[in-house]
PDB file of C-alpha atoms in Angstrom:
ATOM      1  CA  MET A   1     -40.590  40.586  20.596  1.00 86.00           C
ATOM      2  CA  ASN A   2     -38.753  39.027  17.647  1.00 91.00           C
ATOM      3  CA  ASN A   3     -35.480  37.034  17.743  1.00 91.00           C
ATOM      4  CA  ALA A   4     -33.276  40.026  16.818  1.00 92.00           C
ATOM      5  CA  GLU A   5     -34.721  42.096  19.648  1.00 94.00           C
ATOM      6  CA  ILE A   6     -34.232  39.259  22.136  1.00 93.00           C
ATOM      7  CA  LEU A   7     -30.588  38.837  21.039  1.00 91.00           C
ATOM      8  CA  ALA A   8     -29.955  42.585  21.301  1.00 92.00           C
ATOM      9  CA  LYS A   9     -31.525  42.731  24.761  1.00 93.00           C
ATOM     10  CA  ASN A  10     -29.422  39.825  26.079  1.00 92.00           C
ATOM     11  CA  GLU A  11     -26.160  40.625  24.271  1.00 92.00           C
ATOM     12  CA  ASP A  12     -24.234  41.035  27.557  1.00 94.00           C
ATOM     13  CA  LYS A  13     -25.330  37.560  28.738  1.00 93.00           C
ATOM     14  CA  ARG A  14     -24.190  35.705  25.613  1.00 90.00           C
ATOM     15  CA  THR A  15     -21.105  33.472  25.736  1.00 91.00           C
ATOM     16  CA  ARG A  16     -19.090  31.639  23.125  1.00 90.00           C
ATOM     17  CA  CYS A  17     -20.493  28.195  22.318  1.00 92.00           C
ATOM     18  CA  VAL A  18     -18.110  25.277  21.816  1.00 94.00           C
ATOM     19  CA  VAL A  19     -19.513  22.653  19.445  1.00 92.00           C
ATOM     20  CA  TYR A  20     -18.418  19.047  19.975  1.00 93.00           C
ATOM     21  CA  THR A  21     -18.822  16.197  17.550  1.00 90.00           C
ATOM     22  CA  ARG A  22     -18.138  12.502  17.719  1.00 88.00           C
ATOM     23  CA  VAL A  23     -15.052  11.366  15.837  1.00 81.00           C
ATOM     24  CA  MET A  24     -14.034   7.714  15.781  1.00 83.00           C
ATOM     25  CA  GLY A  25     -15.852   6.915  19.026  1.00 89.00           C
ATOM     26  CA  TYR A  26     -14.930   9.966  21.118  1.00 91.00           C
ATOM     27  CA  HIS A  27     -15.981  13.616  21.262  1.00 94.00           C
ATOM     28  CA  ARG A  28     -13.804  16.529  20.107  1.00 93.00           C
ATOM     29  CA  PRO A  29     -14.441  20.271  19.745  1.00 94.00           C
ATOM     30  CA  VAL A  30     -14.972  21.246  16.108  1.00 93.00           C
ATOM     31  CA  GLU A  31     -12.758  24.320  16.539  1.00 93.00           C
ATOM     32  CA  SER A  32      -9.723  22.025  17.015  1.00 93.00           C
ATOM     33  CA  PHE A  33     -10.199  20.452  13.553  1.00 93.00           C
ATOM     34  CA  ASN A  34      -7.958  21.300  10.621  1.00 94.00           C
ATOM     35  CA  LEU A  35      -9.449  23.140   7.603  1.00 95.00           C
ATOM     36  CA  GLY A  36     -10.391  19.955   5.710  1.00 95.00           C
ATOM     37  CA  LYS A  37     -12.105  18.378   8.677  1.00 92.00           C
ATOM     38  CA  LYS A  38     -14.063  21.600   9.387  1.00 93.00           C
ATOM     39  CA  GLY A  39     -15.297  21.542   5.788  1.00 94.00           C
ATOM     40  CA  GLU A  40     -16.325  17.928   6.152  1.00 91.00           C
ATOM     41  CA  HIS A  41     -18.224  18.766   9.350  1.00 90.00           C
ATOM     42  CA  LYS A  42     -20.149  21.591   7.599  1.00 91.00           C
ATOM     43  CA  GLU A  43     -21.234  19.221   4.819  1.00 93.00           C
ATOM     44  CA  ARG A  44     -22.720  16.685   7.207  1.00 89.00           C
ATOM     45  CA  VAL A  45     -26.463  16.116   6.980  1.00 84.00           C
ATOM     46  CA  LYS A  46     -28.280  16.759  10.231  1.00 81.00           C
ATOM     47  CA  PHE A  47     -30.805  14.174  11.453  1.00 81.00           C
ATOM     48  CA  LEU A  48     -34.349  15.552  11.677  1.00 82.00           C
ATOM     49  CA  GLU A  49     -36.647  13.297  13.660  1.00 82.00           C
ATOM     50  CA  ARG A  50     -39.799  14.922  12.221  1.00 79.00           C
ATOM     51  CA  LEU A  51     -38.808  13.959   8.680  1.00 75.00           C
ATOM     52  CA  SER A  52     -37.865  10.384   9.555  1.00 73.00           C
ATOM     53  CA  ARG A  53     -41.211   9.333  11.025  1.00 73.00           C
ATOM     54  CA  CYS A  54     -43.112   6.637   9.194  1.00 67.00           C
ATOM     55  CA  LYS A  55     -46.546   7.558   7.917  1.00 63.00           C
TER      56      LYS A  55
END
């Protein structure tokens, strides 16, 4: 079963996800940001532990 089939099968169980991010030492939902701040959040580089390991 591929990902699309799994999503289609469980469509009725899905719920909206609220994404939080840390801003100035506390956490806030991204959906409460203004347009500029949402753009800034999309441009952030995500940390990937696999890529940061020393060889």
